[in-house]
């Protein structure tokens, strides 16, 4: 009787693991051409689209640490396996790939006929977005981890050689470069003909689009977070644990909030509700009032280095705990979560992007996941088989233990 009970328990566990992973279709949305959607890095859109992709999973040979870009039903992203990928958004099949000589950790930007990205081989690349052919490349003095931004024919990005670069988007010719005192991993934002970015030298910079410095604000520690901007205010986190709201005109501080741990997540802004959402290494995702930094709510989800995305009345955030969370934006209450590692094989998630009812997010396990929020489902992960194997081993072990104990009692 006990043996039968153990078998039933084991089968129930397996059913619970498999059940939530049904394949489903979804409704998409407009193109998401760059990191955090636009030049201000506000991280949301409200448009709808006309196609119904299925949930899917695509596996690379390295970690996916950046968010993908989407244009014309194709998805673009890089991996630490040194390869840049283009996938069919409908089903996750590969359209083309391009190999570099270094890890690709930054996001890409799609503009016109090309897709642009940097690699840790020190090159910045422009590829034909349809077939992956090289259009041009530009060599910097060190690794490129910063995600680019394009504005008025110029593409801006940072390099670990301590510089911000401005290149001609058509041919890769250097327009100007701006020297800082340490690596520039932060991704630039462009607002009112000004480029804003952070540096590992601890400063937030405002540089005119002709390359001249307008102002800088010294935070006292590395600034790896990327700025988000709305209505003359720049929002950015730092490694000193403080999150700042700065005046874009002169860099003067409007308010700050102390997270007591590094803030490398960039902020998601929701001006309709005067809310911003940001993660930190304190293990929480937090909502603050954009106007004065007042705490609205803070929820424990595990360390968050990625940037949240807005989805209607919810926000979506990937955590280092190996889980993608969908939380109510007003309260932080969990609406749904997806953990392909089933809490046994956790893998950090990158910044998600929202495409209608779909959530696309990369992970440190090397997988790009397409999740369907409407059906609250995702692709069957390879980890399911690992967990299933563990369950089977446990069941076999219990049966063997009961059998041995039964024989000993008879003796």
GROMACS .gro file of C-alpha atoms in nm:
model
  411
    1UNK     CA    1   0.000   0.000   0.000
    2UNK     CA    2   0.284   0.235   0.091
    3UNK     CA    3   0.462   0.152  -0.235
    4UNK     CA    4   0.151   0.242  -0.437
    5UNK     CA    5   0.122   0.568  -0.243
    6UNK     CA    6   0.483   0.658  -0.329
    7UNK     CA    7   0.420   0.593  -0.699
    8UNK     CA    8   0.109   0.810  -0.698
    9UNK     CA    9   0.298   1.093  -0.527
   10UNK     CA   10   0.578   1.070  -0.781
   11UNK     CA   11   0.342   1.075  -1.080
   12UNK     CA   12   0.155   1.370  -0.931
   13UNK     CA   13   0.477   1.569  -0.901
   14UNK     CA   14   0.562   1.499  -1.264
   15UNK     CA   15   0.215   1.608  -1.378
   16UNK     CA   16   0.248   1.933  -1.186
   17UNK     CA   17   0.580   1.998  -1.355
   18UNK     CA   18   0.454   1.928  -1.705
   19UNK     CA   19   0.107   2.083  -1.673
   20UNK     CA   20   0.190   2.456  -1.692
   21UNK     CA   21   0.405   2.417  -2.002
   22UNK     CA   22   0.144   2.378  -2.273
   23UNK     CA   23   0.221   2.536  -2.610
   24UNK     CA   24   0.000   2.834  -2.693
   25UNK     CA   25  -0.046   3.110  -2.944
   26UNK     CA   26  -0.039   3.487  -2.875
   27UNK     CA   27  -0.106   3.829  -3.020
   28UNK     CA   28   0.199   4.039  -3.100
   29UNK     CA   29   0.276   4.412  -3.104
   30UNK     CA   30   0.478   4.671  -3.294
   31UNK     CA   31   0.855   4.653  -3.348
   32UNK     CA   32   1.090   4.679  -3.047
   33UNK     CA   33   1.403   4.808  -3.224
   34UNK     CA   34   1.645   4.869  -2.937
   35UNK     CA   35   1.723   4.833  -2.566
   36UNK     CA   36   1.423   4.955  -2.362
   37UNK     CA   37   1.231   5.027  -2.684
   38UNK     CA   38   1.327   5.392  -2.748
   39UNK     CA   39   1.597   5.659  -2.707
   40UNK     CA   40   1.457   5.767  -2.370
   41UNK     CA   41   1.469   5.405  -2.244
   42UNK     CA   42   1.111   5.424  -2.113
   43UNK     CA   43   1.062   5.054  -2.187
   44UNK     CA   44   0.701   5.022  -2.300
   45UNK     CA   45   0.465   5.051  -2.598
   46UNK     CA   46   0.090   5.032  -2.637
   47UNK     CA   47   0.042   4.924  -2.999
   48UNK     CA   48  -0.103   4.593  -3.116
   49UNK     CA   49  -0.009   4.374  -3.411
   50UNK     CA   50  -0.140   4.112  -3.648
   51UNK     CA   51   0.034   3.781  -3.593
   52UNK     CA   52   0.011   3.487  -3.356
   53UNK     CA   53   0.345   3.328  -3.269
   54UNK     CA   54   0.373   3.008  -3.069
   55UNK     CA   55   0.565   2.966  -2.746
   56UNK     CA   56   0.915   2.839  -2.824
   57UNK     CA   57   1.271   2.798  -2.701
   58UNK     CA   58   1.594   2.855  -2.892
   59UNK     CA   59   1.925   2.731  -2.750
   60UNK     CA   60   2.264   2.900  -2.805
   61UNK     CA   61   2.612   2.789  -2.700
   62UNK     CA   62   2.653   3.058  -2.432
   63UNK     CA   63   2.465   3.286  -2.197
   64UNK     CA   64   2.218   3.545  -2.325
   65UNK     CA   65   2.275   3.852  -2.108
   66UNK     CA   66   2.104   4.117  -2.318
   67UNK     CA   67   1.752   4.185  -2.436
   68UNK     CA   68   1.657   4.112  -2.799
   69UNK     CA   69   1.547   4.360  -3.064
   70UNK     CA   70   1.251   4.301  -3.295
   71UNK     CA   71   1.180   4.434  -3.645
   72UNK     CA   72   0.971   4.299  -3.933
   73UNK     CA   73   0.887   3.973  -3.751
   74UNK     CA   74   1.255   3.895  -3.687
   75UNK     CA   75   1.431   3.886  -3.350
   76UNK     CA   76   1.798   3.985  -3.308
   77UNK     CA   77   2.028   3.914  -3.014
   78UNK     CA   78   2.380   3.807  -2.922
   79UNK     CA   79   2.522   3.538  -2.696
   80UNK     CA   80   2.843   3.485  -2.501
   81UNK     CA   81   2.921   3.211  -2.753
   82UNK     CA   82   3.034   3.503  -2.974
   83UNK     CA   83   2.746   3.463  -3.219
   84UNK     CA   84   2.477   3.711  -3.318
   85UNK     CA   85   2.145   3.551  -3.412
   86UNK     CA   86   1.838   3.638  -3.620
   87UNK     CA   87   1.531   3.427  -3.549
   88UNK     CA   88   1.185   3.400  -3.697
   89UNK     CA   89   0.957   3.554  -3.434
   90UNK     CA   90   0.670   3.319  -3.513
   91UNK     CA   91   0.840   2.994  -3.422
   92UNK     CA   92   1.199   3.066  -3.309
   93UNK     CA   93   1.365   2.908  -3.612
   94UNK     CA   94   1.704   3.051  -3.706
   95UNK     CA   95   1.719   3.276  -4.013
   96UNK     CA   96   2.092   3.356  -4.001
   97UNK     CA   97   2.383   3.402  -3.764
   98UNK     CA   98   2.709   3.597  -3.760
   99UNK     CA   99   3.022   3.500  -3.564
  100UNK     CA  100   3.245   3.747  -3.383
  101UNK     CA  101   3.561   3.680  -3.184
  102UNK     CA  102   3.422   3.780  -2.845
  103UNK     CA  103   3.125   3.755  -2.611
  104UNK     CA  104   2.822   3.962  -2.703
  105UNK     CA  105   2.663   4.099  -2.387
  106UNK     CA  106   2.496   4.422  -2.504
  107UNK     CA  107   2.166   4.463  -2.684
  108UNK     CA  108   2.139   4.553  -3.051
  109UNK     CA  109   1.952   4.830  -3.231
  110UNK     CA  110   1.770   4.797  -3.564
  111UNK     CA  111   1.762   5.100  -3.790
  112UNK     CA  112   1.671   5.107  -4.157
  113UNK     CA  113   1.816   4.806  -4.338
  114UNK     CA  114   2.075   4.725  -4.073
  115UNK     CA  115   2.116   4.588  -3.722
  116UNK     CA  116   2.397   4.723  -3.501
  117UNK     CA  117   2.574   4.578  -3.197
  118UNK     CA  118   2.908   4.562  -3.016
  119UNK     CA  119   3.121   4.265  -2.914
  120UNK     CA  120   3.386   4.204  -2.653
  121UNK     CA  121   3.630   4.150  -2.941
  122UNK     CA  122   3.640   4.536  -2.941
  123UNK     CA  123   3.452   4.570  -3.272
  124UNK     CA  124   3.123   4.743  -3.333
  125UNK     CA  125   2.926   4.577  -3.616
  126UNK     CA  126   2.668   4.680  -3.873
  127UNK     CA  127   2.497   4.387  -4.047
  128UNK     CA  128   2.229   4.361  -4.310
  129UNK     CA  129   1.922   4.272  -4.105
  130UNK     CA  130   1.779   4.043  -4.374
  131UNK     CA  131   2.075   3.811  -4.436
  132UNK     CA  132   2.344   3.895  -4.177
  133UNK     CA  133   2.601   4.015  -4.433
  134UNK     CA  134   2.862   4.256  -4.297
  135UNK     CA  135   2.799   4.620  -4.392
  136UNK     CA  136   3.082   4.775  -4.189
  137UNK     CA  137   3.263   4.737  -3.857
  138UNK     CA  138   3.459   4.975  -3.637
  139UNK     CA  139   3.735   4.881  -3.393
  140UNK     CA  140   3.758   5.044  -3.051
  141UNK     CA  141   4.035   5.004  -2.794
  142UNK     CA  142   3.864   4.746  -2.575
  143UNK     CA  143   3.554   4.534  -2.518
  144UNK     CA  144   3.210   4.674  -2.596
  145UNK     CA  145   2.940   4.591  -2.340
  146UNK     CA  146   2.726   4.900  -2.389
  147UNK     CA  147   2.406   4.885  -2.595
  148UNK     CA  148   2.388   5.142  -2.878
  149UNK     CA  149   2.142   5.421  -2.954
  150UNK     CA  150   2.076   5.578  -3.296
  151UNK     CA  151   1.963   5.937  -3.350
  152UNK     CA  152   1.973   6.164  -3.655
  153UNK     CA  153   2.218   5.953  -3.854
  154UNK     CA  154   2.457   5.895  -3.563
  155UNK     CA  155   2.502   5.581  -3.355
  156UNK     CA  156   2.628   5.616  -2.997
  157UNK     CA  157   2.780   5.348  -2.773
  158UNK     CA  158   3.034   5.307  -2.495
  159UNK     CA  159   3.348   5.096  -2.475
  160UNK     CA  160   3.565   4.956  -2.198
  161UNK     CA  161   3.843   5.175  -2.341
  162UNK     CA  162   3.681   5.457  -2.137
  163UNK     CA  163   3.518   5.632  -2.432
  164UNK     CA  164   3.178   5.709  -2.572
  165UNK     CA  165   3.177   5.683  -2.953
  166UNK     CA  166   2.968   5.861  -3.213
  167UNK     CA  167   2.980   5.698  -3.559
  168UNK     CA  168   2.812   5.769  -3.890
  169UNK     CA  169   2.534   5.513  -3.898
  170UNK     CA  170   2.567   5.459  -4.275
  171UNK     CA  171   2.940   5.386  -4.310
  172UNK     CA  172   3.087   5.359  -3.958
  173UNK     CA  173   3.309   5.667  -3.991
  174UNK     CA  174   3.406   5.822  -3.658
  175UNK     CA  175   3.235   6.156  -3.590
  176UNK     CA  176   3.380   6.206  -3.243
  177UNK     CA  177   3.473   6.029  -2.921
  178UNK     CA  178   3.438   6.143  -2.563
  179UNK     CA  179   3.695   6.040  -2.300
  180UNK     CA  180   3.592   5.940  -1.946
  181UNK     CA  181   3.810   5.803  -1.665
  182UNK     CA  182   3.694   5.442  -1.674
  183UNK     CA  183   3.496   5.188  -1.877
  184UNK     CA  184   3.162   5.291  -2.027
  185UNK     CA  185   2.929   4.992  -1.985
  186UNK     CA  186   2.616   5.204  -1.949
  187UNK     CA  187   2.396   5.235  -2.255
  188UNK     CA  188   2.346   5.593  -2.376
  189UNK     CA  189   2.010   5.771  -2.398
  190UNK     CA  190   1.948   6.061  -2.637
  191UNK     CA  191   1.717   6.342  -2.528
  192UNK     CA  192   1.690   6.703  -2.652
  193UNK     CA  193   2.007   6.676  -2.865
  194UNK     CA  194   2.203   6.552  -2.565
  195UNK     CA  195   2.359   6.211  -2.501
  196UNK     CA  196   2.334   6.088  -2.141
  197UNK     CA  197   2.528   5.790  -2.003
  198UNK     CA  198   2.712   5.657  -1.700
  199UNK     CA  199   3.071   5.545  -1.655
  200UNK     CA  200   3.259   5.318  -1.416
  201UNK     CA  201   3.443   5.635  -1.307
  202UNK     CA  202   3.132   5.707  -1.098
  203UNK     CA  203   2.994   5.990  -1.308
  204UNK     CA  204   2.679   6.049  -1.507
  205UNK     CA  205   2.759   6.251  -1.819
  206UNK     CA  206   2.562   6.482  -2.044
  207UNK     CA  207   2.735   6.537  -2.379
  208UNK     CA  208   2.615   6.752  -2.666
  209UNK     CA  209   2.555   6.565  -2.991
  210UNK     CA  210   2.867   6.742  -3.127
  211UNK     CA  211   3.081   6.574  -2.857
  212UNK     CA  212   3.124   6.865  -2.614
  213UNK     CA  213   3.063   6.808  -2.243
  214UNK     CA  214   2.763   6.985  -2.091
  215UNK     CA  215   2.781   6.856  -1.735
  216UNK     CA  216   2.865   6.556  -1.516
  217UNK     CA  217   2.739   6.438  -1.179
  218UNK     CA  218   2.975   6.240  -0.953
  219UNK     CA  219   2.795   5.960  -0.768
  220UNK     CA  220   3.107   5.827  -0.599
  221UNK     CA  221   3.086   5.476  -0.745
  222UNK     CA  222   3.054   5.296  -1.077
  223UNK     CA  223   2.748   5.368  -1.290
  224UNK     CA  224   2.671   5.057  -1.495
  225UNK     CA  225   2.297   5.125  -1.511
  226UNK     CA  226   2.155   5.299  -1.816
  227UNK     CA  227   1.961   5.625  -1.787
  228UNK     CA  228   1.586   5.649  -1.841
  229UNK     CA  229   1.449   5.995  -1.917
  230UNK     CA  230   1.110   6.161  -1.899
  231UNK     CA  231   1.000   6.526  -1.899
  232UNK     CA  232   1.341   6.672  -1.817
  233UNK     CA  233   1.435   6.420  -1.549
  234UNK     CA  234   1.701   6.150  -1.578
  235UNK     CA  235   1.665   5.838  -1.362
  236UNK     CA  236   1.967   5.617  -1.297
  237UNK     CA  237   2.109   5.372  -1.041
  238UNK     CA  238   2.467   5.325  -0.919
  239UNK     CA  239   2.692   5.073  -0.749
  240UNK     CA  240   2.687   5.283  -0.431
  241UNK     CA  241   2.328   5.172  -0.377
  242UNK     CA  242   2.171   5.508  -0.451
  243UNK     CA  243   1.917   5.571  -0.722
  244UNK     CA  244   1.910   5.928  -0.855
  245UNK     CA  245   1.667   6.161  -1.029
  246UNK     CA  246   1.872   6.434  -1.200
  247UNK     CA  247   1.775   6.748  -1.389
  248UNK     CA  248   1.868   6.693  -1.754
  249UNK     CA  249   1.953   7.063  -1.797
  250UNK     CA  250   2.231   7.091  -1.539
  251UNK     CA  251   2.269   6.758  -1.358
  252UNK     CA  252   2.137   6.893  -1.030
  253UNK     CA  253   1.981   6.631  -0.806
  254UNK     CA  254   1.604   6.628  -0.765
  255UNK     CA  255   1.586   6.335  -0.527
  256UNK     CA  256   1.761   6.009  -0.441
  257UNK     CA  257   1.665   5.675  -0.287
  258UNK     CA  258   1.903   5.443  -0.101
  259UNK     CA  259   1.869   5.073  -0.188
  260UNK     CA  260   2.163   4.973   0.035
  261UNK     CA  261   2.302   4.761  -0.248
  262UNK     CA  262   2.415   4.797  -0.609
  263UNK     CA  263   2.156   4.915  -0.861
  264UNK     CA  264   2.259   4.794  -1.207
  265UNK     CA  265   1.905   4.750  -1.332
  266UNK     CA  266   1.780   5.038  -1.546
  267UNK     CA  267   1.447   5.191  -1.453
  268UNK     CA  268   1.117   5.127  -1.625
  269UNK     CA  269   0.909   5.447  -1.635
  270UNK     CA  270   0.530   5.462  -1.629
  271UNK     CA  271   0.441   5.834  -1.652
  272UNK     CA  272   0.067   5.756  -1.663
  273UNK     CA  273   0.089   5.645  -1.302
  274UNK     CA  274   0.394   5.853  -1.199
  275UNK     CA  275   0.570   5.525  -1.120
  276UNK     CA  276   0.912   5.386  -1.190
  277UNK     CA  277   1.020   5.026  -1.137
  278UNK     CA  278   1.378   4.918  -1.075
  279UNK     CA  279   1.560   4.612  -0.945
  280UNK     CA  280   1.871   4.590  -0.730
  281UNK     CA  281   2.111   4.348  -0.568
  282UNK     CA  282   1.912   4.373  -0.244
  283UNK     CA  283   1.685   4.103  -0.386
  284UNK     CA  284   1.382   4.323  -0.452
  285UNK     CA  285   1.196   4.483  -0.738
  286UNK     CA  286   1.082   4.826  -0.618
  287UNK     CA  287   0.829   5.086  -0.730
  288UNK     CA  288   0.899   5.454  -0.656
  289UNK     CA  289   0.705   5.771  -0.728
  290UNK     CA  290   0.875   5.941  -1.024
  291UNK     CA  291   0.804   6.284  -0.879
  292UNK     CA  292   0.975   6.259  -0.540
  293UNK     CA  293   1.115   5.908  -0.491
  294UNK     CA  294   0.850   5.801  -0.240
  295UNK     CA  295   0.835   5.424  -0.194
  296UNK     CA  296   0.518   5.267  -0.336
  297UNK     CA  297   0.605   4.901  -0.286
  298UNK     CA  298   0.896   4.659  -0.283
  299UNK     CA  299   0.875   4.284  -0.343
  300UNK     CA  300   1.136   4.012  -0.297
  301UNK     CA  301   1.209   3.826  -0.623
  302UNK     CA  302   1.586   3.769  -0.598
  303UNK     CA  303   1.866   3.993  -0.727
  304UNK     CA  304   1.759   4.191  -1.035
  305UNK     CA  305   2.020   4.326  -1.277
  306UNK     CA  306   1.785   4.327  -1.574
  307UNK     CA  307   1.534   4.598  -1.655
  308UNK     CA  308   1.157   4.548  -1.610
  309UNK     CA  309   0.909   4.589  -1.896
  310UNK     CA  310   0.552   4.717  -1.885
  311UNK     CA  311   0.260   4.494  -1.984
  312UNK     CA  312  -0.076   4.663  -1.932
  313UNK     CA  313  -0.140   4.678  -1.559
  314UNK     CA  314   0.156   4.449  -1.493
  315UNK     CA  315   0.533   4.465  -1.507
  316UNK     CA  316   0.754   4.179  -1.622
  317UNK     CA  317   1.097   4.126  -1.469
  318UNK     CA  318   1.364   3.858  -1.493
  319UNK     CA  319   1.548   3.763  -1.177
  320UNK     CA  320   1.882   3.601  -1.094
  321UNK     CA  321   1.671   3.347  -0.904
  322UNK     CA  322   1.590   3.186  -1.239
  323UNK     CA  323   1.232   3.310  -1.257
  324UNK     CA  324   1.042   3.551  -1.480
  325UNK     CA  325   0.780   3.736  -1.275
  326UNK     CA  326   0.462   3.912  -1.388
  327UNK     CA  327   0.364   4.152  -1.109
  328UNK     CA  328   0.075   4.393  -1.067
  329UNK     CA  329   0.222   4.739  -1.120
  330UNK     CA  330   0.007   4.898  -0.849
  331UNK     CA  331   0.076   4.653  -0.567
  332UNK     CA  332   0.364   4.425  -0.669
  333UNK     CA  333   0.139   4.122  -0.621
  334UNK     CA  334   0.245   3.824  -0.832
  335UNK     CA  335   0.011   3.747  -1.120
  336UNK     CA  336   0.221   3.471  -1.281
  337UNK     CA  337   0.574   3.339  -1.284
  338UNK     CA  338   0.776   3.108  -1.506
  339UNK     CA  339   1.074   2.912  -1.376
  340UNK     CA  340   1.211   2.673  -1.642
  341UNK     CA  341   1.474   2.544  -1.399
  342UNK     CA  342   1.201   2.449  -1.149
  343UNK     CA  343   1.410   2.611  -0.873
  344UNK     CA  344   1.666   2.331  -0.899
  345UNK     CA  345   1.862   2.459  -1.202
  346UNK     CA  346   1.826   2.836  -1.169
  347UNK     CA  347   1.961   3.063  -1.441
  348UNK     CA  348   1.957   3.443  -1.440
  349UNK     CA  349   1.728   3.616  -1.690
  350UNK     CA  350   1.802   3.915  -1.908
  351UNK     CA  351   1.579   4.216  -1.972
  352UNK     CA  352   1.244   4.098  -2.115
  353UNK     CA  353   1.059   4.260  -2.402
  354UNK     CA  354   0.684   4.257  -2.452
  355UNK     CA  355   0.518   4.186  -2.786
  356UNK     CA  356   0.142   4.184  -2.742
  357UNK     CA  357   0.066   3.889  -2.513
  358UNK     CA  358   0.414   3.744  -2.559
  359UNK     CA  359   0.717   3.782  -2.337
  360UNK     CA  360   1.059   3.726  -2.492
  361UNK     CA  361   1.352   3.687  -2.256
  362UNK     CA  362   1.704   3.543  -2.269
  363UNK     CA  363   1.873   3.347  -1.993
  364UNK     CA  364   2.220   3.264  -1.867
  365UNK     CA  365   2.150   2.901  -1.956
  366UNK     CA  366   2.186   3.005  -2.323
  367UNK     CA  367   1.817   2.987  -2.409
  368UNK     CA  368   1.586   3.246  -2.561
  369UNK     CA  369   1.235   3.189  -2.427
  370UNK     CA  370   0.904   3.289  -2.588
  371UNK     CA  371   0.634   3.291  -2.319
  372UNK     CA  372   0.261   3.341  -2.360
  373UNK     CA  373   0.106   3.552  -2.087
  374UNK     CA  374  -0.253   3.516  -2.202
  375UNK     CA  375  -0.236   3.137  -2.161
  376UNK     CA  376   0.025   3.165  -1.886
  377UNK     CA  377   0.242   2.910  -2.058
  378UNK     CA  378   0.593   2.867  -2.187
  379UNK     CA  379   0.806   2.621  -2.381
  380UNK     CA  380   0.911   2.293  -2.229
  381UNK     CA  381   1.262   2.350  -2.098
  382UNK     CA  382   1.541   2.093  -2.111
  383UNK     CA  383   1.545   2.121  -1.732
  384UNK     CA  384   1.211   1.938  -1.722
  385UNK     CA  385   1.391   1.621  -1.823
  386UNK     CA  386   1.654   1.672  -1.553
  387UNK     CA  387   1.387   1.725  -1.290
  388UNK     CA  388   1.187   1.427  -1.419
  389UNK     CA  389   1.500   1.211  -1.395
  390UNK     CA  390   1.550   1.323  -1.035
  391UNK     CA  391   1.187   1.242  -0.953
  392UNK     CA  392   1.223   0.897  -1.108
  393UNK     CA  393   1.543   0.833  -0.911
  394UNK     CA  394   1.366   0.938  -0.591
  395UNK     CA  395   1.072   0.706  -0.666
  396UNK     CA  396   1.303   0.414  -0.744
  397UNK     CA  397   1.497   0.488  -0.425
  398UNK     CA  398   1.179   0.488  -0.218
  399UNK     CA  399   1.066   0.159  -0.372
  400UNK     CA  400   1.404   0.001  -0.309
  401UNK     CA  401   1.409   0.128   0.049
  402UNK     CA  402   1.060  -0.006   0.119
  403UNK     CA  403   1.148  -0.338  -0.040
  404UNK     CA  404   1.466  -0.380   0.165
  405UNK     CA  405   1.291  -0.277   0.486
  406UNK     CA  406   1.008  -0.521   0.410
  407UNK     CA  407   1.251  -0.811   0.366
  408UNK     CA  408   1.428  -0.725   0.691
  409UNK     CA  409   1.098  -0.729   0.880
  410UNK     CA  410   1.019  -1.077   0.743
  411UNK     CA  411   1.359  -1.201   0.854
   0.00000   0.00000   0.00000
